[in-house]
Coordinates of C-alpha atoms in Angstrom, one line a residue:
Chain A
M1 CA 20.9 51.8 -33.5
G2 CA 17.1 52.1 -33.9
Y3 CA 14.5 49.6 -35.0
V4 CA 11.9 49.5 -37.8
D5 CA 8.5 50.8 -36.7
I6 CA 5.4 48.7 -37.5
P7 CA 2.5 50.9 -38.5
L8 CA -1.0 49.3 -38.0
P9 CA -1.7 48.7 -41.8
R10 CA 1.5 46.7 -42.1
L11 CA 0.7 44.8 -38.9
A12 CA -2.7 43.8 -40.4
L13 CA -0.7 42.1 -43.2
A14 CA 0.5 39.6 -40.7
L15 CA -3.2 38.4 -40.4
G16 CA -2.5 36.7 -43.7
F17 CA -0.6 34.0 -41.8
I18 CA -3.7 33.2 -39.8
V19 CA -5.8 33.2 -43.0
V20 CA -3.4 30.5 -44.5
A21 CA -3.9 28.3 -41.4
I22 CA -7.7 28.8 -41.6
V23 CA -7.7 27.8 -45.2
L24 CA -5.7 24.7 -44.5
S25 CA -7.9 23.8 -41.6
R26 CA -11.0 24.1 -43.7
R27 CA -9.6 22.1 -46.6
G28 CA -8.4 19.4 -44.1
K29 CA -11.7 19.4 -42.2
L30 CA -9.7 20.0 -39.0
R31 CA -12.5 22.2 -37.7
L32 CA -10.0 24.6 -36.1
E33 CA -11.2 27.7 -38.0
R34 CA -13.1 29.2 -35.1
D35 CA -10.3 28.4 -32.6
L36 CA -7.7 30.0 -34.9
A37 CA -9.8 33.1 -35.5
W38 CA -10.6 33.5 -31.8
G39 CA -7.0 32.8 -30.8
A40 CA -5.6 35.3 -33.3
A41 CA -8.1 38.0 -32.2
R42 CA -7.4 37.3 -28.5
A43 CA -3.7 37.3 -28.9
A44 CA -3.8 40.6 -30.7
A45 CA -6.2 42.2 -28.2
Q46 CA -4.2 40.9 -25.2
L47 CA -0.9 42.0 -26.6
I48 CA -2.1 45.5 -27.7
A49 CA -3.7 46.0 -24.3
I50 CA -0.5 44.9 -22.5
G51 CA 1.5 47.2 -24.8
Y52 CA -0.5 50.2 -23.7
L53 CA -0.5 49.0 -20.1
L54 CA 3.3 48.6 -20.1
R55 CA 3.6 52.1 -21.6
A56 CA 1.4 53.5 -18.8
L57 CA 3.4 51.5 -16.3
F58 CA 6.8 52.8 -17.6
A59 CA 5.4 56.3 -17.5
N60 CA 4.2 55.9 -13.9
E61 CA 7.0 53.7 -12.6
R62 CA 6.3 53.3 -8.9
P63 CA 7.0 50.2 -6.8
G64 CA 3.3 49.7 -6.0
W65 CA 2.2 49.6 -9.7
V66 CA 5.0 47.2 -10.7
I67 CA 4.2 44.9 -7.8
L68 CA 0.5 45.0 -8.6
A69 CA 1.3 44.1 -12.2
L70 CA 3.4 41.1 -11.2
T71 CA 0.8 40.0 -8.7
L72 CA -2.0 40.1 -11.3
M73 CA 0.2 38.0 -13.6
L74 CA 0.8 35.6 -10.8
L75 CA -2.9 35.2 -10.1
V76 CA -3.8 34.6 -13.8
A77 CA -1.0 32.0 -13.9
A78 CA -2.2 30.2 -10.8
W79 CA -5.8 30.2 -12.0
T80 CA -4.8 29.0 -15.5
S81 CA -2.7 26.1 -14.1
A82 CA -5.4 24.9 -11.8
R83 CA -8.6 25.5 -13.7
R84 CA -8.8 22.2 -15.6
I85 CA -8.1 20.0 -12.5
K86 CA -10.8 18.9 -10.2
S87 CA -9.9 18.0 -6.7
G88 CA -12.1 16.1 -4.4
R89 CA -11.0 18.5 -1.7
G90 CA -12.3 21.7 -3.3
S91 CA -10.9 24.0 -5.9
R92 CA -9.8 26.7 -3.4
A93 CA -7.0 24.6 -1.9
L94 CA -5.9 23.6 -5.3
L95 CA -5.7 27.2 -6.5
L96 CA -3.8 28.2 -3.4
Y97 CA -1.3 25.4 -3.8
A98 CA -0.8 26.3 -7.5
L99 CA -0.3 29.9 -6.5
A100 CA 2.3 28.9 -3.8
S101 CA 4.1 26.6 -6.3
I102 CA 4.3 29.3 -9.0
A103 CA 5.2 32.1 -6.6
A104 CA 8.0 30.1 -5.0
G105 CA 9.5 28.9 -8.2
A106 CA 9.4 32.4 -9.7
A107 CA 10.7 34.1 -6.6
V108 CA 13.7 31.7 -6.4
A109 CA 14.6 32.5 -10.0
L110 CA 13.9 36.2 -9.9
V111 CA 15.2 37.6 -6.5
P112 CA 18.8 36.5 -6.8
V113 CA 19.0 37.6 -10.5
F114 CA 17.6 41.1 -9.8
A115 CA 19.7 41.4 -6.7
F116 CA 23.1 40.3 -8.0
I117 CA 23.2 39.5 -11.8
V118 CA 21.0 42.1 -13.5
P119 CA 20.3 44.7 -10.8
P120 CA 17.8 47.2 -12.3
K121 CA 18.0 50.8 -11.2
P122 CA 15.8 51.6 -9.5
W123 CA 15.1 48.1 -8.1
Y124 CA 11.5 48.2 -9.4
E125 CA 12.3 49.1 -13.0
A126 CA 9.4 47.7 -14.9
R127 CA 11.4 47.3 -18.1
Y128 CA 13.2 44.4 -16.4
L129 CA 10.8 43.1 -13.8
V130 CA 7.7 42.7 -15.9
P131 CA 9.1 40.8 -19.0
I132 CA 11.6 38.6 -17.1
G133 CA 9.0 38.0 -14.4
G134 CA 6.4 37.1 -17.0
M135 CA 8.7 34.6 -18.6
M136 CA 9.3 32.9 -15.2
L137 CA 5.6 33.0 -14.3
S138 CA 4.5 31.5 -17.6
S139 CA 7.0 28.7 -17.5
S140 CA 6.2 28.0 -13.9
M141 CA 2.5 28.0 -14.8
N142 CA 3.0 25.4 -17.5
V143 CA 5.0 23.1 -15.3
V144 CA 2.5 23.3 -12.4
A145 CA -0.4 22.6 -14.8
Q146 CA 1.4 19.7 -16.2
V147 CA 2.5 18.2 -12.8
L148 CA -1.0 18.6 -11.4
E149 CA -2.7 17.2 -14.4
R150 CA -0.4 14.2 -14.6
L151 CA -0.5 13.4 -10.8
F152 CA -4.3 13.7 -10.6
A153 CA -4.6 11.5 -13.8
S154 CA -2.3 8.9 -12.3
A155 CA -4.2 8.9 -9.0
R156 CA -7.4 8.2 -11.0
A157 CA -5.9 5.6 -13.4
E158 CA -3.6 3.9 -10.9
A159 CA -5.9 4.1 -7.8
A160 CA -5.8 0.3 -7.3
T161 CA -2.0 0.1 -7.3
I162 CA -1.6 3.2 -5.1
E163 CA -4.1 1.7 -2.6
Q164 CA -2.2 -1.6 -2.7
L165 CA 1.0 0.1 -1.8
L166 CA -0.7 2.0 1.0
A167 CA -2.1 -1.4 2.2
L168 CA 1.5 -2.7 2.2
G169 CA 2.5 0.1 4.6
A170 CA 3.6 2.8 2.1
T171 CA 3.4 6.4 3.1
P172 CA 1.5 8.6 0.6
Q173 CA 4.8 9.9 -0.7
Q174 CA 6.1 6.4 -1.3
A175 CA 2.8 5.3 -2.9
L176 CA 2.9 8.2 -5.3
A177 CA 6.6 8.2 -5.9
P178 CA 6.7 6.6 -9.4
Y179 CA 4.1 8.9 -10.7
T180 CA 5.7 11.9 -9.1
R181 CA 9.0 11.0 -10.8
A182 CA 7.4 10.6 -14.2
A183 CA 5.5 13.9 -13.9
L184 CA 8.5 15.9 -12.8
R185 CA 10.7 14.3 -15.5
A186 CA 8.1 15.1 -18.2
A187 CA 7.8 18.7 -16.9
M188 CA 11.6 19.2 -16.9
I189 CA 12.3 17.8 -20.3
P190 CA 11.2 20.8 -22.4
T191 CA 13.4 23.1 -20.4
I192 CA 16.3 20.7 -20.7
N193 CA 15.7 20.3 -24.4
G194 CA 15.7 24.1 -24.6
L195 CA 19.1 24.2 -23.0
L196 CA 20.4 21.7 -25.5
T197 CA 19.1 23.3 -28.6
V198 CA 19.2 27.0 -27.9
G199 CA 21.3 28.7 -30.5
L200 CA 21.3 25.6 -32.7
V201 CA 17.6 25.4 -33.5
A202 CA 15.8 28.1 -31.5
L203 CA 16.8 31.7 -31.1
P204 CA 14.7 32.7 -28.1
G205 CA 12.3 35.5 -28.3
M206 CA 13.8 37.7 -25.7
M207 CA 17.3 37.5 -27.3
T208 CA 16.0 38.2 -30.8
G209 CA 13.9 41.0 -29.4
Q210 CA 16.9 42.6 -27.8
I211 CA 19.0 42.2 -31.0
V212 CA 16.2 43.7 -33.1
G213 CA 16.0 46.5 -30.5
G214 CA 19.6 47.3 -30.9
V215 CA 21.4 45.5 -28.0
A216 CA 24.8 44.1 -28.9
P217 CA 24.4 40.4 -29.6
E218 CA 27.1 39.4 -27.1
Q219 CA 25.1 41.2 -24.4
A220 CA 21.8 39.8 -25.6
V221 CA 23.1 36.2 -25.3
R222 CA 24.3 36.8 -21.7
Y223 CA 20.8 37.8 -20.8
Q224 CA 19.5 34.7 -22.6
I225 CA 21.9 32.5 -20.6
V226 CA 20.7 33.9 -17.4
I227 CA 17.1 33.5 -18.4
M228 CA 17.6 29.9 -19.4
Y229 CA 19.2 29.0 -16.1
Q230 CA 16.4 30.8 -14.3
L231 CA 13.9 28.7 -16.2
V232 CA 15.6 25.6 -15.0
V233 CA 15.4 26.5 -11.4
T234 CA 11.8 27.8 -11.7
T235 CA 10.7 24.6 -13.3
A236 CA 12.4 22.4 -10.7
I237 CA 11.1 24.3 -7.7
S238 CA 7.6 24.9 -9.0
G239 CA 7.2 21.3 -10.2
A240 CA 8.6 19.8 -7.0
L241 CA 6.4 22.0 -4.8
A242 CA 3.3 21.3 -6.9
A243 CA 3.9 17.6 -6.5
M244 CA 4.4 17.9 -2.8
L245 CA 1.3 20.0 -2.3
S246 CA -0.9 17.9 -4.5
R247 CA -0.3 15.0 -2.1
R248 CA -2.3 17.0 0.4
L249 CA -5.2 17.0 -2.0
L250 CA -4.9 13.3 -3.0
F251 CA -4.6 11.8 0.5
T252 CA -6.5 12.3 3.8
P253 CA -4.4 13.0 6.9
A254 CA -5.0 9.3 7.7
A255 CA -3.2 8.4 4.4
Q256 CA -6.3 7.3 2.5
L257 CA -6.3 8.0 -1.2
I258 CA -8.9 10.5 -2.4
V259 CA -9.6 9.5 -6.0
P260 CA -10.0 12.8 -7.9
P261 CA -13.0 13.4 -10.2
E262 CA -12.6 13.6 -14.0
P263 CA -11.0 16.9 -15.1
E264 CA -12.7 19.5 -17.2
P265 CA -12.6 18.7 -20.9
L266 CA -10.2 20.6 -23.0
P267 CA -11.7 23.6 -24.9
G268 CA -13.1 22.8 -28.3
K269 CA -13.8 19.2 -27.4
Chain B
M1 CA 12.9 -13.4 10.6
T2 CA 11.4 -16.4 9.0
P3 CA 7.9 -16.2 7.8
S4 CA 6.8 -19.2 9.8
S5 CA 7.7 -17.5 13.1
Q6 CA 4.4 -15.7 13.4
G7 CA 4.6 -15.2 17.1
S8 CA 3.2 -11.7 17.4
P9 CA -0.5 -12.1 16.5
A10 CA -1.3 -13.7 19.8
A11 CA 0.0 -10.7 21.6
E12 CA -2.0 -8.4 19.3
G13 CA -5.0 -10.4 20.1
R14 CA -8.0 -8.9 18.4
L15 CA -9.0 -6.7 15.6
A16 CA -12.4 -5.2 16.3
A17 CA -14.7 -2.8 14.5
A18 CA -17.9 -1.5 16.2
G19 CA -20.7 0.7 15.0
V20 CA -19.0 1.4 11.7
V21 CA -20.8 3.8 9.4
V22 CA -19.6 4.7 5.9
I23 CA -21.6 7.2 3.9
R24 CA -20.8 8.0 0.3
D25 CA -22.9 10.3 -1.9
G26 CA -25.5 10.5 0.8
R27 CA -26.0 6.7 1.0
A28 CA -24.9 4.6 3.9
L29 CA -22.9 1.8 2.4
V30 CA -22.1 0.5 5.8
D31 CA -24.7 1.1 8.5
H32 CA -23.6 0.5 12.1
A33 CA -21.8 -2.7 11.4
D34 CA -19.8 -4.7 14.0
L35 CA -17.1 -7.2 13.1
A36 CA -14.2 -8.7 15.1
V37 CA -11.6 -11.4 14.6
K38 CA -9.2 -13.0 17.1
A39 CA -5.8 -14.3 16.4
G40 CA -6.0 -17.8 14.8
E41 CA -9.7 -17.3 13.9
I42 CA -11.3 -17.3 10.5
V43 CA -14.3 -15.0 10.1
V44 CA -16.3 -15.2 6.9
V45 CA -18.7 -12.5 5.8
E46 CA -21.1 -13.5 3.1
G47 CA -23.4 -11.2 1.1
A48 CA -24.6 -10.2 -2.3
S49 CA -22.6 -7.6 -4.3
G50 CA -23.5 -4.1 -3.2
S51 CA -24.3 -5.3 0.4
G52 CA -21.4 -3.2 1.8
K53 CA -19.1 -6.1 2.7
T54 CA -16.1 -4.8 0.7
T55 CA -16.6 -1.3 2.0
M56 CA -16.6 -2.7 5.6
L57 CA -13.4 -4.6 4.9
R58 CA -11.7 -1.5 3.4
A59 CA -12.8 0.5 6.4
M60 CA -11.2 -2.1 8.7
A61 CA -8.0 -1.9 6.6
T62 CA -8.1 1.9 7.2
L63 CA -8.1 2.5 3.5
I64 CA -11.2 4.5 3.6
A65 CA -12.5 6.9 6.2
R66 CA -15.3 5.9 8.5
D67 CA -18.1 8.4 9.2
A68 CA -18.7 6.8 12.6
G69 CA -17.7 3.8 14.6
S70 CA -14.6 2.5 16.3
L71 CA -11.7 0.4 15.1
T72 CA -9.3 -1.2 17.6
L73 CA -6.2 -3.4 17.2
G74 CA -5.2 -5.2 20.3
G75 CA -7.4 -2.9 22.3
I76 CA -5.7 0.2 20.9
D77 CA -7.7 2.8 18.8
A78 CA -6.5 2.5 15.2
A79 CA -6.3 6.3 15.0
E80 CA -3.5 6.1 17.7
I81 CA -1.5 3.8 15.5
P82 CA 0.5 5.3 12.6
S83 CA -1.2 4.1 9.4
T84 CA 2.0 2.5 8.0
I85 CA 2.3 0.4 11.1
F86 CA -1.3 -0.5 11.3
R87 CA -1.4 -1.6 7.7
R88 CA 1.7 -3.8 8.2
R89 CA -0.1 -5.6 11.0
V90 CA -3.5 -5.8 9.3
A91 CA -2.9 -6.9 5.7
Y92 CA -5.6 -6.2 3.1
L93 CA -6.0 -8.1 -0.2
P94 CA -8.4 -6.7 -2.7
Q95 CA -10.4 -9.0 -5.0
L96 CA -8.0 -8.5 -7.9
P97 CA -4.7 -7.6 -6.3
P98 CA -2.7 -5.4 -8.7
M99 CA 0.8 -6.7 -9.5
L100 CA 3.5 -4.1 -9.2
E101 CA 6.1 -3.6 -11.9
G102 CA 9.0 -6.0 -11.9
S103 CA 9.5 -9.6 -10.9
V104 CA 7.6 -11.7 -8.4
A105 CA 10.6 -11.2 -6.1
D106 CA 10.3 -7.4 -6.4
N107 CA 6.6 -7.7 -5.6
V108 CA 7.0 -9.9 -2.5
A109 CA 9.8 -7.7 -1.2
T110 CA 7.7 -4.5 -1.5
G111 CA 6.5 -4.3 2.1
P112 CA 9.9 -4.7 3.8
R113 CA 11.4 -2.4 1.2
L114 CA 8.9 0.3 1.9
A115 CA 9.8 0.0 5.6
G116 CA 13.5 0.4 4.7
A117 CA 14.3 -3.2 5.5
S118 CA 16.0 -5.8 3.3
I119 CA 14.7 -9.3 2.7
T120 CA 16.9 -12.3 1.9
E121 CA 16.5 -14.7 -1.0
E122 CA 15.8 -17.4 1.5
T123 CA 13.0 -15.5 3.1
L124 CA 11.5 -14.7 -0.3
A125 CA 11.7 -18.4 -1.3
A126 CA 10.1 -19.4 2.0
L127 CA 7.3 -16.9 1.5
V128 CA 6.3 -18.1 -2.0
T129 CA 6.7 -21.8 -0.8
R130 CA 4.3 -21.0 2.0
V131 CA 1.6 -19.9 -0.4
G132 CA 2.2 -23.1 -2.5
L133 CA 4.3 -21.6 -5.3
P134 CA 7.6 -22.9 -6.5
A135 CA 10.6 -20.8 -5.6
E136 CA 11.4 -20.5 -9.4
I137 CA 8.4 -18.2 -9.8
L138 CA 10.4 -15.4 -8.0
A139 CA 12.3 -14.6 -11.2
R140 CA 9.1 -14.3 -13.4
L141 CA 7.5 -11.0 -14.3
A142 CA 4.6 -10.5 -11.9
R143 CA 2.3 -9.0 -14.6
D144 CA 2.6 -12.2 -16.7
L145 CA 1.1 -14.4 -14.0
S146 CA -2.3 -16.1 -14.1
G147 CA -5.2 -15.0 -11.8
G148 CA -4.5 -17.9 -9.3
E149 CA -0.8 -17.2 -9.2
R150 CA -1.4 -13.4 -8.7
Q151 CA -3.7 -14.1 -5.8
R152 CA -1.1 -16.2 -4.1
V153 CA 1.8 -13.8 -4.9
A154 CA -0.3 -11.1 -3.4
L155 CA -0.7 -13.2 -0.3
A156 CA 3.0 -13.8 -0.1
R157 CA 3.6 -10.1 -0.6
A158 CA 1.2 -9.4 2.3
L159 CA 2.8 -12.1 4.5
A160 CA 6.3 -10.5 4.0
N161 CA 5.2 -7.8 6.4
E162 CA 4.5 -10.5 9.0
P163 CA 1.0 -9.3 9.7
G164 CA -1.2 -10.5 12.5
F165 CA -4.4 -10.2 10.6
L166 CA -5.4 -10.7 7.0
L167 CA -8.4 -9.1 5.4
M168 CA -9.3 -10.8 2.1
D169 CA -11.9 -9.5 -0.3
E170 CA -13.3 -12.3 -2.5
P171 CA -10.0 -14.2 -2.7
T172 CA -11.5 -17.1 -4.7
S173 CA -14.1 -15.4 -6.9
A174 CA -11.8 -14.9 -9.9
L175 CA -10.2 -18.4 -9.7
D176 CA -10.8 -21.7 -11.3
P177 CA -12.0 -24.4 -8.9
T178 CA -8.6 -26.0 -8.4
S179 CA -6.9 -22.6 -7.6
A180 CA -9.8 -21.7 -5.4
T181 CA -9.4 -25.0 -3.4
R182 CA -5.7 -24.2 -3.0
V183 CA -6.4 -20.7 -1.7
L184 CA -9.0 -21.9 0.7
A185 CA -6.7 -24.5 2.2
L186 CA -4.0 -21.9 2.4
V187 CA -6.3 -19.5 4.4
R188 CA -7.1 -22.4 6.8
A189 CA -3.4 -23.1 7.2
L190 CA -2.6 -19.5 7.9
A191 CA -5.2 -19.3 10.6
D192 CA -3.8 -22.5 12.1
Q193 CA -0.4 -20.7 12.2
G194 CA -2.0 -18.0 14.3
L195 CA -3.2 -15.3 11.9
G196 CA -6.7 -13.8 12.3
V197 CA -8.4 -13.8 8.9
I198 CA -11.5 -12.1 7.7
V199 CA -12.7 -13.4 4.3
V200 CA -15.5 -11.7 2.4
T201 CA -17.2 -13.8 -0.2
H202 CA -20.4 -14.2 -2.1
V203 CA -19.7 -17.9 -2.8
E204 CA -21.6 -19.9 -0.1
E205 CA -19.7 -23.1 -0.8
H206 CA -16.3 -21.4 -0.2
A207 CA -17.7 -19.8 3.0
A208 CA -18.7 -23.2 4.3
R209 CA -15.4 -24.8 3.4
L210 CA -13.4 -22.2 5.3
D211 CA -15.1 -23.5 8.5
G212 CA -15.0 -20.2 10.3
T213 CA -17.3 -18.0 12.2
R214 CA -20.0 -17.0 9.7
Y215 CA -21.7 -13.7 9.3
E216 CA -23.8 -12.2 6.5
C217 CA -23.9 -8.6 5.3
V218 CA -27.2 -7.2 4.3
A219 CA -27.8 -3.6 3.4
G220 CA -24.7 -2.4 5.2
R221 CA -25.3 -4.4 8.4
I222 CA -23.6 -7.5 9.6
R223 CA -25.3 -10.2 11.5
A224 CA -24.5 -13.8 12.5
K225 CA -25.4 -16.3 9.8
E226 CA -28.3 -18.5 10.8

């Protein structure tokens, strides 16, 4: 079973959707027109570029290239998750901790799956490693960004309470515990909601993609089940690790709170 | 373990800071300051706001890092004592002590709970009674309390750790005269029970009424009050 090709002129028709949103933004004075146009252009450019890159990668499938591609994705994910946070202890440590959290979460989800559940042949087959790896990395990136953002914001807003707990003999872990719990719960909830609504509300992109591409639906859903379980473990590990490592940025070795500076403002603000 | 059996402070003896320097953003907030307190003594540090007295107190509570100077507890370098243990022995009360979520009982039990110990209803009642509050207050939500009540609940919360020393930052400045008088009398009573207390204040009248050893803090330095 084949699939319907999209020639470029017909692809351009999809721009109409962006035009609709831009018109609505202008009429509603939302001032999102530039962001929408820029976002649409970037998304197209990035995806077209990755399409050609993936084609080149599939044509020259060697372990080094595949690992390089995954490493680059990991670096971009780490940088993106850490870039808006300002740590009093320097941005290099923050970037390193974000990288470690994302890498660990993704590795725990990817290695067993590629070893036992969906073993690609050869083991470095880019068709499997890159898209599934990308899904884990991007999910992990979002969780790490959210956990860091929330914990650093709590350390700023609740500095007096955290210090009071320290003064009463709390360890940094104890003093930060309520905020850590809240951050991890908030980071896990979208993944859990995903588990609860998948198939009822959302038909995930990978699964629909596979079905459109001609894979038997009952096989496509198996992939999707594996992916969703992988997302759960990635989120849990990356989030917990990011929370643990951020304590090193928020406290001195002598258990003194380092109140972090204000974060970078969001784009467009 | 009753809160009135404060036997340990005498053994701990003395809390002493010498040559303390705290630099932030290139400015010396505390500039070679010395301050010490013995068990059973009240030390009062007066000074205008911005003189560095709060920073000095926070440095003595190990809540901020010192850029120079020594801090000893019972002759032992504070760096040699795990921070959780040091801070149970040397309690710190900020000017406006934040109330934690939950009831007054939850708040007062915080220190022992953090240390993995339990605390009985009787001990909790004895602690709030000791700071001049009725035992019924234990059931109230801590964040609903008035300023004077908060100050005393924070004191009871600190005392639950059975500290040897109390560092109090402006304990009376946010209080009405009646509440302030109560807190001052309470501080005196705690010192009489053996606690070493350092009180930082900018209210000269309160400093005089505490009847302790008086110092003043000027531009990050501490000297005996004339």
